[in-house]
């Protein structure tokens, strides 16, 4: 029996202006989050922070987002709330002001909590808007949406080099203007979103547009759990590179923090490209195949990275970033296929809980760095993509279609 709800609506064709607008909102939202790791080198010196304390800042930011995203997603599945989008950006604005003026470590933690809360509010409804505006090209639409967020995250090293190194911690005040711009963009998206709900244009392009409550099979639950674990492992690797690799470059290759930002930026921008191309590739070659390629394909490169000369770091970082991120948007669409009709909740689970749980990696890796050394955590991170072999246990795209064919 098909269950159709107004919470899952979509036009028959892609609505590009809305996709680009929500992608721009995603970029601005995740730029707010990127400010936090960008200011790490400044806070390390000005507040004399340990690597463990840096890990705790990342932990609070991402855990707030990761734990609350599924909650907001579950709520939005029951009662769509278009104007949660600009509200989330407002919370990020408050966090930016607090971060810029924070006098000590605990105020920094409180400030990043607001930034994480803003992200938790934004992401489930942002994913829903991308779904609603996707038309028949689900992978491409999700890639357009996610590439905005990845671009925002990739700007962290640029912020460090161009804003925080010359201006210090108070440079965060510049981002209040971006937050205000984001609120305006998302207000425009919210008006369109509200109009779509009012029209009640149900998604009829697929028979499995929703799943009756309480009717999730054991195989689907296992697949979702495995998918969360795979994204969790990928997120730990990303946490190691984005939070600590700049310090490893300074220590191991004797380069400045400012110079190190170039290497982190290349890794992040390669991830943006991988995110964009991953969706169309999944539309053509299958979602599980792209997820498998993303993890297993990067293994030889991640294992090499801690042991190569400085000249080899940039090409390896680029390839790793591209390959690993090629499944970023694909995992979201794959999860939506597993649980159609629960778009907000599954988006919160994958983008929020699984990806955000990489924050736990920041804490663990920070403590390991203090206990052992940075080289140890880089080698530890290098083996994490090996866990991608478990992708073989996920149901194929065809099997998922057969689950809801009747």
Short mmCIF file of C-alpha atoms in Angstrom, two decimals:
data_model
loop_
_atom_site.label_atom_id
_atom_site.label_comp_id
_atom_site.label_asym_id
_atom_site.label_seq_id
_atom_site.Cartn_x
_atom_site.Cartn_y
_atom_site.Cartn_z
CA UNK A 1 0.00 0.00 0.00
CA UNK A 2 1.41 3.41 -0.95
CA UNK A 3 1.49 6.09 1.71
CA UNK A 4 1.75 9.66 0.46
CA UNK A 5 2.30 12.62 2.73
CA UNK A 6 2.69 16.33 2.17
CA UNK A 7 6.05 16.07 3.90
CA UNK A 8 7.47 14.41 0.79
CA UNK A 9 6.56 16.46 -2.24
CA UNK A 10 8.40 17.12 -5.48
CA UNK A 11 7.78 18.62 -8.91
CA UNK A 12 8.20 16.44 -11.98
CA UNK A 13 11.22 18.42 -13.18
CA UNK A 14 14.28 19.72 -11.36
CA UNK A 15 13.82 23.23 -9.96
CA UNK A 16 17.32 24.53 -10.52
CA UNK A 17 16.86 27.96 -8.94
CA UNK A 18 15.77 26.36 -5.68
CA UNK A 19 18.54 23.75 -5.81
CA UNK A 20 21.15 26.46 -6.31
CA UNK A 21 19.57 28.59 -3.58
CA UNK A 22 19.53 25.76 -1.02
CA UNK A 23 23.08 24.85 -2.07
CA UNK A 24 24.10 28.48 -1.44
CA UNK A 25 22.40 28.30 1.96
CA UNK A 26 24.27 25.06 2.63
CA UNK A 27 27.54 26.77 1.68
CA UNK A 28 26.91 29.65 4.08
CA UNK A 29 25.76 27.34 6.88
CA UNK A 30 28.81 25.10 6.62
CA UNK A 31 31.08 28.13 6.29
CA UNK A 32 29.96 28.99 9.81
CA UNK A 33 31.06 25.53 10.93
CA UNK A 34 34.35 25.87 9.01
CA UNK A 35 35.19 28.94 11.09
CA UNK A 36 35.70 26.69 14.12
CA UNK A 37 38.61 24.54 12.81
CA UNK A 38 39.91 27.63 11.01
CA UNK A 39 40.43 29.41 14.31
CA UNK A 40 42.13 26.40 15.98
CA UNK A 41 45.71 27.64 15.37
CA UNK A 42 44.80 31.02 16.88
CA UNK A 43 43.10 29.55 19.94
CA UNK A 44 45.92 27.05 20.45
CA UNK A 45 48.33 29.93 21.00
CA UNK A 46 46.13 32.63 22.56
CA UNK A 47 44.46 30.28 25.07
CA UNK A 48 47.36 27.80 25.30
CA UNK A 49 45.09 24.88 24.37
CA UNK A 50 46.18 21.25 24.27
CA UNK A 51 45.38 18.98 21.32
CA UNK A 52 42.79 17.30 23.56
CA UNK A 53 41.05 20.64 24.17
CA UNK A 54 41.03 21.33 20.42
CA UNK A 55 39.43 17.93 20.00
CA UNK A 56 36.77 18.82 22.58
CA UNK A 57 35.86 22.00 20.71
CA UNK A 58 35.35 19.97 17.53
CA UNK A 59 33.44 17.38 19.58
CA UNK A 60 30.95 19.91 21.00
CA UNK A 61 30.38 21.48 17.59
CA UNK A 62 29.76 18.28 15.73
CA UNK A 63 28.05 16.29 18.46
CA UNK A 64 25.47 19.05 18.91
CA UNK A 65 24.79 18.85 15.21
CA UNK A 66 24.96 15.06 14.94
CA UNK A 67 22.76 14.17 17.89
CA UNK A 68 20.08 16.75 17.15
CA UNK A 69 19.84 16.40 13.36
CA UNK A 70 17.86 13.13 13.49
CA UNK A 71 15.62 14.69 16.16
CA UNK A 72 14.79 17.70 14.00
CA UNK A 73 14.50 15.40 10.98
CA UNK A 74 12.00 13.15 12.77
CA UNK A 75 9.98 16.20 13.82
CA UNK A 76 10.02 17.61 10.26
CA UNK A 77 8.84 14.27 8.82
CA UNK A 78 5.75 14.61 11.00
CA UNK A 79 5.28 18.35 10.61
CA UNK A 80 7.23 20.11 7.87
CA UNK A 81 8.49 23.49 9.06
CA UNK A 82 9.93 25.51 6.16
CA UNK A 83 11.00 28.48 8.29
CA UNK A 84 13.29 26.33 10.41
CA UNK A 85 15.86 27.03 7.69
CA UNK A 86 16.47 30.74 8.44
CA UNK A 87 16.04 30.04 12.16
CA UNK A 88 18.99 27.67 12.06
CA UNK A 89 21.14 30.36 10.44
CA UNK A 90 20.12 32.78 13.21
CA UNK A 91 21.51 30.40 15.85
CA UNK A 92 24.78 30.23 13.87
CA UNK A 93 24.92 34.04 13.89
CA UNK A 94 24.70 34.04 17.70
CA UNK A 95 27.49 31.47 17.80
CA UNK A 96 29.72 33.61 15.59
CA UNK A 97 29.37 36.60 17.90
CA UNK A 98 30.17 34.46 20.94
CA UNK A 99 33.20 32.85 19.28
CA UNK A 100 34.65 36.22 18.27
CA UNK A 101 34.37 37.63 21.80
CA UNK A 102 35.04 34.47 23.88
CA UNK A 103 37.58 35.21 26.64
CA UNK A 104 38.36 31.60 27.54
CA UNK A 105 37.91 27.94 26.59
CA UNK A 106 34.46 27.35 28.11
CA UNK A 107 32.88 30.33 26.36
CA UNK A 108 34.29 28.95 23.10
CA UNK A 109 32.52 25.65 23.86
CA UNK A 110 29.22 27.46 24.49
CA UNK A 111 29.59 29.43 21.26
CA UNK A 112 30.27 26.41 19.07
CA UNK A 113 27.26 24.72 20.68
CA UNK A 114 25.06 27.42 19.12
CA UNK A 115 26.77 26.92 15.75
CA UNK A 116 26.16 23.17 15.99
CA UNK A 117 22.52 23.74 16.93
CA UNK A 118 22.05 25.98 13.90
CA UNK A 119 23.48 23.26 11.68
CA UNK A 120 21.27 20.61 13.26
CA UNK A 121 18.18 22.69 12.49
CA UNK A 122 19.24 23.46 8.92
CA UNK A 123 20.38 20.14 7.49
CA UNK A 124 17.29 17.88 7.64
CA UNK A 125 15.03 20.49 6.03
CA UNK A 126 17.78 21.41 3.56
CA UNK A 127 17.96 17.78 2.43
CA UNK A 128 14.18 17.71 2.14
CA UNK A 129 14.20 20.79 -0.10
CA UNK A 130 16.82 19.15 -2.34
CA UNK A 131 14.61 16.04 -2.51
CA UNK A 132 11.53 18.12 -3.33
CA UNK A 133 13.29 20.05 -6.11
CA UNK A 134 15.08 17.02 -7.58
CA UNK A 135 12.62 15.84 -10.21
CA UNK A 136 13.86 12.51 -11.61
CA UNK A 137 17.59 13.21 -11.03
CA UNK A 138 17.98 12.38 -7.36
CA UNK A 139 21.75 11.87 -7.39
CA UNK A 140 22.48 15.09 -9.29
CA UNK A 141 20.13 17.13 -7.08
CA UNK A 142 21.69 15.81 -3.89
CA UNK A 143 25.16 16.51 -5.32
CA UNK A 144 24.23 20.13 -6.09
CA UNK A 145 22.96 20.51 -2.53
CA UNK A 146 25.89 18.76 -0.84
CA UNK A 147 28.56 20.47 -2.93
CA UNK A 148 27.50 23.75 -1.34
CA UNK A 149 28.15 22.36 2.13
CA UNK A 150 31.46 20.78 1.18
CA UNK A 151 32.58 24.02 -0.43
CA UNK A 152 31.79 25.85 2.80
CA UNK A 153 33.76 23.30 4.82
CA UNK A 154 36.68 23.49 2.40
CA UNK A 155 37.12 27.20 3.09
CA UNK A 156 38.47 26.60 6.61
CA UNK A 157 42.15 26.85 5.59
CA UNK A 158 41.38 29.98 3.53
CA UNK A 159 39.74 31.56 6.58
CA UNK A 160 42.79 30.67 8.67
CA UNK A 161 45.30 32.17 6.23
CA UNK A 162 43.38 35.28 5.14
CA UNK A 163 41.27 36.20 8.18
CA UNK A 164 42.33 34.63 11.46
CA UNK A 165 46.12 34.77 11.16
CA UNK A 166 46.08 38.54 10.40
CA UNK A 167 42.97 39.50 12.47
CA UNK A 168 42.97 36.97 15.27
CA UNK A 169 39.93 35.55 17.02
CA UNK A 170 37.79 38.66 16.45
CA UNK A 171 37.90 37.94 12.72
CA UNK A 172 34.86 35.75 13.39
CA UNK A 173 32.77 38.94 13.50
CA UNK A 174 33.11 39.16 9.71
CA UNK A 175 30.99 36.03 9.43
CA UNK A 176 27.96 37.61 11.04
CA UNK A 177 27.36 39.30 7.68
CA UNK A 178 27.44 35.92 5.92
CA UNK A 179 24.95 34.58 8.46
CA UNK A 180 22.59 37.51 7.75
CA UNK A 181 22.92 36.87 4.00
CA UNK A 182 22.17 33.19 4.62
CA UNK A 183 19.00 34.07 6.49
CA UNK A 184 17.75 36.05 3.49
CA UNK A 185 18.56 33.28 0.99
CA UNK A 186 16.88 30.66 3.16
CA UNK A 187 13.82 32.86 3.69
CA UNK A 188 13.37 32.81 -0.11
CA UNK A 189 13.70 29.02 -0.14
CA UNK A 190 11.27 28.69 2.75
CA UNK A 191 8.59 30.65 0.87
CA UNK A 192 8.91 28.25 -2.10
CA UNK A 193 8.89 25.28 0.28
CA UNK A 194 5.70 26.52 1.97
CA UNK A 195 4.08 26.98 -1.44
CA UNK A 196 4.89 23.41 -2.43
CA UNK A 197 3.35 22.07 0.76
CA UNK A 198 0.26 24.18 0.20
CA UNK A 199 -0.13 22.73 -3.30
CA UNK A 200 0.22 19.22 -1.90
CA UNK A 201 1.93 17.94 -5.05
CA UNK A 202 2.58 14.36 -4.00
CA UNK A 203 5.62 12.43 -5.15
CA UNK A 204 4.23 9.83 -7.55
CA UNK A 205 7.25 9.12 -9.69
CA UNK A 206 8.07 6.08 -7.58
CA UNK A 207 5.75 3.54 -5.94
CA UNK A 208 7.85 3.42 -2.76
CA UNK A 209 7.38 7.07 -1.87
CA UNK A 210 6.75 6.25 1.76
CA UNK A 211 6.96 3.48 4.29
CA UNK A 212 4.18 2.85 6.78
CA UNK A 213 5.17 3.61 10.35
CA UNK A 214 6.51 0.60 12.25
CA UNK A 215 6.96 -1.42 9.04
CA UNK A 216 10.75 -1.32 8.68
CA UNK A 217 12.18 -4.75 7.97
CA UNK A 218 15.17 -6.17 9.84
CA UNK A 219 17.28 -6.18 6.68
CA UNK A 220 16.68 -2.45 6.18
CA UNK A 221 17.59 -1.71 9.80
CA UNK A 222 20.83 -3.69 9.41
CA UNK A 223 21.65 -1.89 6.17
CA UNK A 224 21.05 1.54 7.74
CA UNK A 225 23.22 0.59 10.72
CA UNK A 226 26.03 -0.57 8.43
CA UNK A 227 25.76 2.57 6.32
CA UNK A 228 26.02 4.75 9.44
CA UNK A 229 29.14 2.81 10.48
CA UNK A 230 30.77 3.31 7.08
CA UNK A 231 30.10 7.05 7.11
CA UNK A 232 31.32 7.14 10.70
CA UNK A 233 34.67 5.60 9.66
CA UNK A 234 35.00 8.00 6.72
CA UNK A 235 34.28 10.91 9.06
CA UNK A 236 37.04 9.85 11.43
CA UNK A 237 39.51 10.02 8.58
CA UNK A 238 38.23 13.45 7.59
CA UNK A 239 38.52 14.62 11.21
CA UNK A 240 42.15 13.52 11.29
CA UNK A 241 43.00 15.50 8.16
CA UNK A 242 40.95 18.65 8.80
CA UNK A 243 41.74 19.04 12.50
CA UNK A 244 45.28 17.73 12.93
CA UNK A 245 47.07 17.32 9.60
CA UNK A 246 48.09 20.99 9.58
CA UNK A 247 49.98 20.39 12.83
CA UNK A 248 51.51 17.20 11.39
CA UNK A 249 52.76 19.15 8.38
CA UNK A 250 54.32 21.74 10.69
CA UNK A 251 56.00 19.10 12.84
CA UNK A 252 57.00 16.51 10.25
CA UNK A 253 57.86 18.69 7.24
CA UNK A 254 58.85 21.88 9.12
CA UNK A 255 56.46 24.22 7.28
CA UNK A 256 54.45 27.08 8.74
CA UNK A 257 50.79 26.82 9.73
CA UNK A 258 49.95 29.38 7.03
CA UNK A 259 51.70 27.25 4.39
CA UNK A 260 49.96 24.14 5.71
CA UNK A 261 46.56 25.68 4.93
CA UNK A 262 47.26 25.23 1.20
CA UNK A 263 47.47 21.47 1.66
CA UNK A 264 44.27 21.27 3.72
CA UNK A 265 42.47 23.48 1.19
CA UNK A 266 43.47 21.17 -1.68
CA UNK A 267 42.11 18.17 0.23
CA UNK A 268 38.85 20.00 0.92
CA UNK A 269 38.38 21.30 -2.62
CA UNK A 270 39.05 17.85 -4.05
CA UNK A 271 36.23 16.71 -1.77
CA UNK A 272 33.94 19.33 -3.31
CA UNK A 273 34.68 17.99 -6.79
CA UNK A 274 34.20 14.41 -5.63
CA UNK A 275 30.87 15.29 -4.05
CA UNK A 276 29.61 16.90 -7.25
CA UNK A 277 30.62 14.07 -9.60
CA UNK A 278 29.59 11.29 -7.21
CA UNK A 279 25.84 11.90 -7.60
CA UNK A 280 25.69 11.70 -11.43
CA UNK A 281 28.02 8.68 -11.35
CA UNK A 282 25.65 6.97 -8.92
CA UNK A 283 22.67 7.74 -11.18
CA UNK A 284 24.52 5.90 -13.94
CA UNK A 285 26.52 3.12 -12.25
CA UNK A 286 24.57 2.50 -9.06
CA UNK A 287 24.76 3.91 -5.57
CA UNK A 288 26.32 0.93 -3.83
CA UNK A 289 29.01 0.68 -6.51
CA UNK A 290 30.03 4.31 -5.98
CA UNK A 291 30.07 3.87 -2.19
CA UNK A 292 32.34 0.82 -2.61
CA UNK A 293 34.67 2.64 -4.99
CA UNK A 294 34.82 5.63 -2.65
CA UNK A 295 36.18 3.63 0.26
CA UNK A 296 38.21 0.78 -1.23
CA UNK A 297 39.59 2.96 -4.03
CA UNK A 298 41.19 5.34 -1.54
CA UNK A 299 42.89 2.68 0.61
CA UNK A 300 46.29 2.49 -1.20
CA UNK A 301 46.54 6.27 -1.18
CA UNK A 302 45.66 6.76 2.50
CA UNK A 303 48.16 4.07 3.51
CA UNK A 304 50.90 5.88 1.58
CA UNK A 305 50.20 9.43 2.77
CA UNK A 306 52.04 9.37 6.15
CA UNK A 307 55.21 8.01 4.53
CA UNK A 308 55.75 10.11 1.39
CA UNK A 309 57.90 13.15 0.71
CA UNK A 310 56.39 16.63 0.83
CA UNK A 311 56.32 16.78 -2.97
CA UNK A 312 53.92 13.82 -3.06
CA UNK A 313 51.54 15.13 -0.39
CA UNK A 314 49.50 17.42 -2.65
CA UNK A 315 48.67 14.85 -5.39
CA UNK A 316 47.83 12.24 -2.76
CA UNK A 317 45.63 14.62 -0.76
CA UNK A 318 43.79 15.63 -3.93
CA UNK A 319 43.09 12.03 -5.00
CA UNK A 320 42.09 10.94 -1.49
CA UNK A 321 39.75 13.91 -1.06
CA UNK A 322 38.13 13.33 -4.46
CA UNK A 323 37.65 9.58 -4.11
CA UNK A 324 36.47 9.58 -0.49
CA UNK A 325 33.96 12.37 -1.07
CA UNK A 326 32.51 10.84 -4.24
CA UNK A 327 30.11 8.91 -2.00
CA UNK A 328 29.18 11.87 0.22
CA UNK A 329 25.88 12.73 -1.44
CA UNK A 330 25.37 9.14 -2.62
CA UNK A 331 25.10 7.76 0.91
CA UNK A 332 22.27 10.21 1.63
CA UNK A 333 20.31 9.19 -1.48
CA UNK A 334 21.00 5.50 -0.78
CA UNK A 335 19.62 5.90 2.76
CA UNK A 336 16.56 7.71 1.40
CA UNK A 337 15.99 4.75 -0.93
CA UNK A 338 16.18 2.41 2.06
CA UNK A 339 13.69 4.50 4.07
CA UNK A 340 11.52 6.39 1.57
CA UNK A 341 9.00 8.66 3.20
CA UNK A 342 11.34 9.45 6.11
CA UNK A 343 13.53 11.93 4.28
CA UNK A 344 14.25 14.20 7.23
CA UNK A 345 15.09 11.42 9.65
CA UNK A 346 17.43 9.49 7.36
CA UNK A 347 19.13 12.69 6.21
CA UNK A 348 19.69 13.52 9.86
CA UNK A 349 21.07 10.06 10.52
CA UNK A 350 23.53 10.08 7.62
CA UNK A 351 24.55 13.73 7.30
CA UNK A 352 24.11 14.43 10.99
CA UNK A 353 24.60 11.44 13.26
CA UNK A 354 27.02 9.34 11.20
CA UNK A 355 29.03 12.19 9.72
CA UNK A 356 28.90 14.29 12.86
CA UNK A 357 30.03 11.37 15.00
CA UNK A 358 33.38 11.97 13.38
CA UNK A 359 33.58 14.58 16.14
CA UNK A 360 34.20 11.72 18.52
CA UNK A 361 37.19 11.01 16.33
CA UNK A 362 38.48 14.52 17.00
CA UNK A 363 38.45 13.87 20.74
CA UNK A 364 40.02 10.42 20.47
CA UNK A 365 42.64 11.58 17.98
CA UNK A 366 43.43 14.66 20.06
CA UNK A 367 44.03 12.55 23.16
CA UNK A 368 46.12 10.07 21.16
CA UNK A 369 48.20 12.95 19.82
CA UNK A 370 48.87 14.15 23.38
CA UNK A 371 49.57 10.59 24.57
CA UNK A 372 51.72 9.46 21.64
CA UNK A 373 52.41 11.83 18.73
CA UNK A 374 50.87 13.23 15.56
CA UNK A 375 52.55 10.64 13.34
CA UNK A 376 50.82 7.87 15.27
CA UNK A 377 47.34 9.30 14.63
CA UNK A 378 48.11 9.86 10.94
CA UNK A 379 49.06 6.19 10.57
CA UNK A 380 45.99 5.18 12.59
CA UNK A 381 43.74 7.24 10.32
CA UNK A 382 45.34 5.79 7.19
CA UNK A 383 43.88 2.32 7.84
CA UNK A 384 40.29 3.48 8.49
CA UNK A 385 39.16 3.36 4.82
CA UNK A 386 39.93 -0.39 4.82
CA UNK A 387 36.62 -0.78 6.66
CA UNK A 388 34.95 0.11 3.36
CA UNK A 389 35.15 -3.56 2.38
CA UNK A 390 31.98 -3.97 4.47
CA UNK A 391 30.10 -2.17 1.68
CA UNK A 392 29.76 -5.59 0.04
CA UNK A 393 27.21 -6.43 2.76
CA UNK A 394 24.85 -3.62 1.71
CA UNK A 395 21.89 -4.58 -0.50
CA UNK A 396 22.29 -3.72 -4.17
CA UNK A 397 20.25 -0.96 -5.79
CA UNK A 398 18.10 -3.54 -7.54
CA UNK A 399 17.39 -5.38 -4.31
CA UNK A 400 16.21 -2.16 -2.67
CA UNK A 401 13.81 -1.56 -5.59
CA UNK A 402 12.43 -5.08 -5.16
CA UNK A 403 11.82 -4.47 -1.43
CA UNK A 404 9.14 -1.87 -2.22
CA UNK A 405 7.95 -3.18 -5.59
CA UNK A 406 4.77 -4.70 -4.21
#
